[in-house]
Structure formats: C-alpha cells, structure tokens
Amino acid sequence: MKDPVITFALPRSGSTFLTRLLNKCTHSETGEKVKYNGELDVIELFCPLINRVIDQDVYGIKSVKELNQDEEFLSHYHFADTDDAIHYLGNFWRMYCGGVNNWGWKNVNYGIKNDETFTHQVETLIKTYPEARFILLDREINDVVKSMLQSQFWEGNQKNLLLRTRNQVDNYQKILEKYPDRCFLLQYENLINYESFVAFIKRLNWTISVADYNLIANNKRKDDTGTKTEEIRKVLEAASK
C-alpha cells in the first residue's frame, strides 16, 4: 500500500494520541512499520495544485523528467501527461511525508466551513491517491470544546468554537456517507481502550503490541480539569441557546 491513510479530527479530540499510537503500528502481514505524521497542512496547497494540473492540460507537452526540472510546469504540458503529472506529485508527497508504503498524516483544521470545500478536497485526494483511506476521529463536541477552552491556543475564539466543530462533524458525516468503503469512524472511547483500538486498526491491516500501546497511553497528557470550569459552562450554555 502506497496510498495514505489520512486522519480528520476535531482539535483536542485525541488526534495526537492517535498519531503516536499509529507510529507504533506495523503492517499485519509484512511487519513494515507505519510512518504517521502529525499535523500536516498540505491539503490547501496540494489540492488546488492537482486541480490546476487537470485544468491546464491543453498548453503543451511536458515529461515527468521535465517536471522535475521545471518550476513553471503548470502552464506547459499536455493532456496525455496529466495522469503522469498527478502520479508524480502524489509520489513526491508520499516520499516527502512518509517514504514507506504504510504512511499518512492527521488534520484538525479542515471542514470548518459550512460549504463544499472539504468534500472537494477529499475528492481531489482520491483522484491523486485512488486507494486513499480516511480515519474520522469522533469525540463528543462538548468534551472537545471544553478541552479547547482550557488551551491557551483558543483563547479569544470562544464564540466560533461550537460553530466550527459542528461544521467539521457535519462535513465528516458527508464523506462518511459518500465514501463508506474508505472511511473508518473511530470513536474516542475505542481509541482509549486497547482491545477496541486493535480491532479498529485491524481493518487497516495494521497491528500494535499491548506493550507499545501502554507505553504511549502512560505518557498521554492528562486533561487539566481544574481550570476555567465556570467560564466553560457559561460559553456552552450561551452557545446552546
């Protein structure tokens, strides 16, 4: 398998814990290690690039060798080379981000708008990686927002938190319904339980030892539940009205 497994998740939903676990996984049959990246914001740049490759296929001929040498290739190649160009770019990201057959990355900042942007991005990823698969990490929205409010990173953005998280959940549901055979829904409760997690990654043909799982689990940062409790309650109550 050379096509990626990409995780889409809400911020503060356990995606870092998941990433660390996946980096301890191996392919069930070959024993090859999984190389899984943390937050990798390449989609906003990568997908328009692929779409420009598809759209600008009437202006000349460029070989893959020439693409390697020409930073201005987007305006200079032919329809016959479109598939080669997409394959070239897709393989470039695979080597840059993984370099192995079992690889992927996570994203927590996509699908935050109430439009079709996220769906189109996923469609472009599938054009580039025909066997791409997607992990959709699901955690209860209020728990996510509470954790976000406890993080200094989200201070000042409280009014938009529930809106963006709800949009993400809705967008994840859209691709889950559109691509049920390539989308894998992982409940947070199943992430934090060894047996359930092993059953989940078995669907990807990956496995993890109990020792490696416990090593990551024991190092997992505990949530700070003692701060901002009243502030969080007020924000959630106001947003639900």
CSV table of C-alpha atoms in Angstrom, one decimal:
chain,number,residue,atom,x,y,z
A,1,MET,CA,0.0,0.0,0.0
A,2,LYS,CA,1.5,3.3,-1.0
A,3,ASP,CA,-1.7,5.5,-0.8
A,4,PRO,CA,-2.1,7.3,2.5
A,5,VAL,CA,-4.4,6.8,5.5
A,6,ILE,CA,-5.4,10.4,6.5
A,7,THR,CA,-7.0,11.2,9.8
A,8,PHE,CA,-9.5,14.0,10.1
A,9,ALA,CA,-10.3,15.1,13.6
A,10,LEU,CA,-11.6,17.9,15.8
A,11,PRO,CA,-8.9,19.8,17.7
A,12,ARG,CA,-8.3,18.4,21.2
A,13,SER,CA,-10.2,15.2,20.3
A,14,GLY,CA,-7.3,12.7,20.9
A,15,SER,CA,-5.6,13.1,17.4
A,16,THR,CA,-2.1,13.4,18.9
A,17,PHE,CA,-2.6,10.3,21.0
A,18,LEU,CA,-3.8,8.5,17.9
A,19,THR,CA,-0.9,9.7,15.8
A,20,ARG,CA,1.6,8.4,18.4
A,21,LEU,CA,-0.2,5.1,18.6
A,22,LEU,CA,-0.2,4.7,14.8
A,23,ASN,CA,3.6,5.3,14.7
A,24,LYS,CA,3.9,2.2,16.9
A,25,CYS,CA,1.9,0.1,14.5
A,26,THR,CA,3.1,-2.4,11.9
A,27,HIS,CA,1.6,-4.0,8.9
A,28,SER,CA,0.0,-7.2,10.0
A,29,GLU,CA,1.5,-9.3,7.2
A,30,THR,CA,4.8,-7.7,6.2
A,31,GLY,CA,5.8,-6.3,9.5
A,32,GLU,CA,6.6,-2.9,7.9
A,33,LYS,CA,6.4,0.0,10.3
A,34,VAL,CA,3.8,2.7,9.9
A,35,LYS,CA,5.2,6.2,9.5
A,36,TYR,CA,2.5,8.6,10.5
A,37,ASN,CA,2.9,12.4,10.5
A,38,GLY,CA,1.4,14.9,12.9
A,39,GLU,CA,-0.4,18.0,11.8
A,40,LEU,CA,0.4,18.4,8.1
A,41,ASP,CA,-1.4,21.3,6.5
A,42,VAL,CA,-0.6,20.5,2.8
A,43,ILE,CA,-4.2,20.0,1.6
A,44,GLU,CA,-5.0,23.6,0.9
A,45,LEU,CA,-1.9,23.9,-1.2
A,46,PHE,CA,-1.8,20.4,-2.7
A,47,CYS,CA,-5.4,20.0,-3.9
A,48,PRO,CA,-5.5,23.3,-5.9
A,49,LEU,CA,-2.2,22.3,-7.5
A,50,ILE,CA,-3.6,18.9,-8.6
A,51,ASN,CA,-6.7,20.6,-9.9
A,52,ARG,CA,-4.6,23.1,-11.9
A,53,VAL,CA,-2.8,20.1,-13.4
A,54,ILE,CA,-6.1,18.7,-14.5
A,55,ASP,CA,-7.5,22.0,-15.8
A,56,GLN,CA,-4.4,23.2,-17.7
A,57,ASP,CA,-3.9,20.2,-19.9
A,58,VAL,CA,-4.0,21.9,-23.3
A,59,TYR,CA,-0.9,24.1,-23.4
A,60,GLY,CA,1.9,21.8,-24.5
A,61,ILE,CA,3.8,18.7,-23.6
A,62,LYS,CA,6.0,18.0,-20.5
A,63,SER,CA,7.5,14.7,-19.5
A,64,VAL,CA,7.9,13.7,-15.8
A,65,LYS,CA,11.6,14.2,-16.2
A,66,GLU,CA,11.0,17.8,-17.3
A,67,LEU,CA,8.6,18.3,-14.5
A,68,ASN,CA,11.4,17.6,-12.1
A,69,GLN,CA,13.4,20.4,-13.6
A,70,ASP,CA,10.8,23.0,-14.4
A,71,GLU,CA,9.2,25.0,-11.6
A,72,GLU,CA,6.8,26.6,-14.1
A,73,PHE,CA,5.5,23.3,-15.5
A,74,LEU,CA,1.9,24.1,-14.7
A,75,SER,CA,1.4,26.2,-17.8
A,76,HIS,CA,3.3,23.9,-20.2
A,77,TYR,CA,2.1,20.4,-20.6
A,78,HIS,CA,-0.4,18.3,-22.4
A,79,PHE,CA,-3.5,16.1,-21.6
A,80,ALA,CA,-1.5,13.0,-22.3
A,81,ASP,CA,0.8,13.8,-19.4
A,82,THR,CA,-1.9,14.7,-16.9
A,83,ASP,CA,-2.0,11.3,-15.2
A,84,ASP,CA,1.8,11.1,-15.1
A,85,ALA,CA,1.9,14.6,-13.5
A,86,ILE,CA,-0.6,13.7,-10.9
A,87,HIS,CA,1.2,10.5,-10.1
A,88,TYR,CA,4.5,12.4,-9.9
A,89,LEU,CA,3.1,14.9,-7.5
A,90,GLY,CA,1.4,12.3,-5.4
A,91,ASN,CA,4.5,10.2,-5.2
A,92,PHE,CA,6.5,13.3,-4.3
A,93,TRP,CA,4.3,13.8,-1.2
A,94,ARG,CA,4.4,10.2,-0.3
A,95,MET,CA,8.3,10.2,-0.3
A,96,TYR,CA,8.4,13.6,1.5
A,97,CYS,CA,5.8,12.7,4.1
A,98,GLY,CA,6.3,9.0,4.6
A,99,GLY,CA,8.9,7.3,2.3
A,100,VAL,CA,7.3,3.9,3.2
A,101,ASN,CA,4.2,2.0,2.0
A,102,ASN,CA,2.3,2.5,5.2
A,103,TRP,CA,2.0,6.2,5.9
A,104,GLY,CA,-0.4,9.1,6.5
A,105,TRP,CA,-1.0,12.2,8.4
A,106,LYS,CA,-3.6,14.0,10.5
A,107,ASN,CA,-5.5,17.2,10.0
A,108,VAL,CA,-7.6,19.1,12.6
A,109,ASN,CA,-8.3,22.3,10.8
A,110,TYR,CA,-10.3,21.1,7.7
A,111,GLY,CA,-14.0,21.1,7.2
A,112,ILE,CA,-14.6,24.1,9.5
A,113,LYS,CA,-16.7,25.9,6.9
A,114,ASN,CA,-20.3,25.2,6.0
A,115,ASP,CA,-19.7,24.7,2.3
A,116,GLU,CA,-18.5,22.1,-0.1
A,117,THR,CA,-14.8,22.9,0.2
A,118,PHE,CA,-13.9,19.9,2.4
A,119,THR,CA,-15.8,17.5,0.1
A,120,HIS,CA,-14.0,18.8,-2.9
A,121,GLN,CA,-10.6,18.5,-1.2
A,122,VAL,CA,-11.4,14.8,-0.3
A,123,GLU,CA,-12.4,14.2,-3.9
A,124,THR,CA,-9.1,15.6,-5.1
A,125,LEU,CA,-7.1,13.5,-2.7
A,126,ILE,CA,-8.9,10.4,-4.0
A,127,LYS,CA,-8.1,11.4,-7.6
A,128,THR,CA,-4.4,11.6,-6.5
A,129,TYR,CA,-4.5,8.5,-4.3
A,130,PRO,CA,-7.1,6.1,-5.7
A,131,GLU,CA,-6.8,3.8,-2.7
A,132,ALA,CA,-6.6,6.6,0.0
A,133,ARG,CA,-8.4,5.8,3.2
A,134,PHE,CA,-9.7,8.2,5.9
A,135,ILE,CA,-9.9,7.8,9.7
A,136,LEU,CA,-12.6,10.1,11.1
A,137,LEU,CA,-12.0,10.5,14.9
A,138,ASP,CA,-15.2,11.1,16.7
A,139,ARG,CA,-15.5,12.7,20.2
A,140,GLU,CA,-18.4,14.3,21.9
A,141,ILE,CA,-18.5,18.0,20.8
A,142,ASN,CA,-18.9,19.5,24.3
A,143,ASP,CA,-15.9,17.5,25.5
A,144,VAL,CA,-13.9,18.8,22.6
A,145,VAL,CA,-15.0,22.4,23.3
A,146,LYS,CA,-14.2,22.1,27.0
A,147,SER,CA,-10.7,20.9,26.2
A,148,MET,CA,-10.2,23.7,23.6
A,149,LEU,CA,-11.3,26.3,26.1
A,150,GLN,CA,-8.7,25.0,28.5
A,151,SER,CA,-6.0,25.5,25.9
A,152,GLN,CA,-4.4,29.0,25.6
A,153,PHE,CA,-4.3,28.5,21.8
A,154,TRP,CA,-8.1,29.0,21.6
A,155,GLU,CA,-8.4,32.0,23.9
A,156,GLY,CA,-10.4,34.8,22.2
A,157,ASN,CA,-12.0,32.3,19.7
A,158,GLN,CA,-14.7,31.1,22.0
A,159,LYS,CA,-17.7,32.3,20.0
A,160,ASN,CA,-16.7,30.3,17.0
A,161,LEU,CA,-15.7,27.1,18.7
A,162,LEU,CA,-19.1,25.3,18.6
A,163,LEU,CA,-19.8,26.6,15.1
A,164,ARG,CA,-16.6,25.3,13.6
A,165,THR,CA,-16.7,22.0,15.5
A,166,ARG,CA,-20.3,21.4,14.3
A,167,ASN,CA,-19.3,22.2,10.8
A,168,GLN,CA,-16.5,19.7,11.0
A,169,VAL,CA,-18.8,17.0,12.3
A,170,ASP,CA,-21.3,17.7,9.5
A,171,ASN,CA,-18.5,17.6,6.8
A,172,TYR,CA,-17.1,14.3,8.2
A,173,GLN,CA,-20.6,12.8,8.0
A,174,LYS,CA,-20.9,13.8,4.4
A,175,ILE,CA,-17.7,12.0,3.3
A,176,LEU,CA,-18.6,9.0,5.5
A,177,GLU,CA,-21.9,8.7,3.7
A,178,LYS,CA,-20.3,9.3,0.3
A,179,TYR,CA,-17.3,7.0,0.7
A,180,PRO,CA,-18.4,4.4,3.2
A,181,ASP,CA,-15.9,1.8,2.0
A,182,ARG,CA,-12.8,4.0,2.5
A,183,CYS,CA,-13.9,6.0,5.6
A,184,PHE,CA,-13.3,4.5,9.1
A,185,LEU,CA,-15.1,6.0,12.0
A,186,LEU,CA,-13.1,5.8,15.3
A,187,GLN,CA,-14.9,6.6,18.5
A,188,TYR,CA,-12.8,8.3,21.2
A,189,GLU,CA,-13.9,5.6,23.6
A,190,ASN,CA,-12.5,2.9,21.3
A,191,LEU,CA,-9.2,4.9,21.0
A,192,ILE,CA,-8.5,4.8,24.7
A,193,ASN,CA,-9.2,1.0,25.0
A,194,TYR,CA,-6.5,-1.4,23.8
A,195,GLU,CA,-8.8,-4.2,22.6
A,196,SER,CA,-11.1,-1.8,20.8
A,197,PHE,CA,-8.2,0.0,19.2
A,198,VAL,CA,-6.6,-3.2,18.0
A,199,ALA,CA,-10.0,-4.2,16.5
A,200,PHE,CA,-10.2,-0.9,14.7
A,201,ILE,CA,-6.7,-0.9,13.2
A,202,LYS,CA,-7.2,-4.5,12.1
A,203,ARG,CA,-9.5,-3.0,9.4
A,204,LEU,CA,-6.4,-1.2,8.1
A,205,ASN,CA,-4.4,-4.4,8.2
A,206,TRP,CA,-2.2,-2.9,11.0
A,207,THR,CA,-1.4,-4.1,14.5
A,208,ILE,CA,0.1,-2.8,17.7
A,209,SER,CA,1.5,-4.7,20.7
A,210,VAL,CA,0.0,-4.2,24.1
A,211,ALA,CA,3.4,-3.0,25.4
A,212,ASP,CA,3.6,-0.3,22.8
A,213,TYR,CA,0.0,0.8,23.4
A,214,ASN,CA,0.6,1.0,27.1
A,215,LEU,CA,3.8,2.9,26.6
A,216,ILE,CA,2.0,5.7,24.7
A,217,ALA,CA,-1.0,5.6,26.9
A,218,ASN,CA,1.0,6.0,30.0
A,219,ASN,CA,2.7,9.1,28.5
A,220,LYS,CA,-0.6,10.6,27.4
A,221,ARG,CA,-1.0,14.1,28.9
A,222,LYS,CA,-3.9,14.2,31.3
A,223,ASP,CA,-6.6,16.9,30.8
A,224,ASP,CA,-6.5,19.8,33.1
A,225,THR,CA,-10.0,19.7,34.6
A,226,GLY,CA,-9.4,22.2,37.4
A,227,THR,CA,-9.4,25.4,35.4
A,228,LYS,CA,-11.9,27.6,33.7
A,229,THR,CA,-14.8,25.4,34.7
A,230,GLU,CA,-17.3,28.2,35.2
A,231,GLU,CA,-16.1,30.0,32.1
A,232,ILE,CA,-16.6,26.9,30.0
A,233,ARG,CA,-20.1,26.3,31.4
A,234,LYS,CA,-21.2,29.8,30.5
A,235,VAL,CA,-19.8,29.5,27.0
A,236,LEU,CA,-21.6,26.2,26.4
A,237,GLU,CA,-24.8,27.5,27.8
A,238,ALA,CA,-24.8,30.6,25.7
A,239,ALA,CA,-24.0,28.7,22.5
A,240,SER,CA,-26.8,26.3,23.1
A,241,LYS,CA,-29.5,29.0,23.3
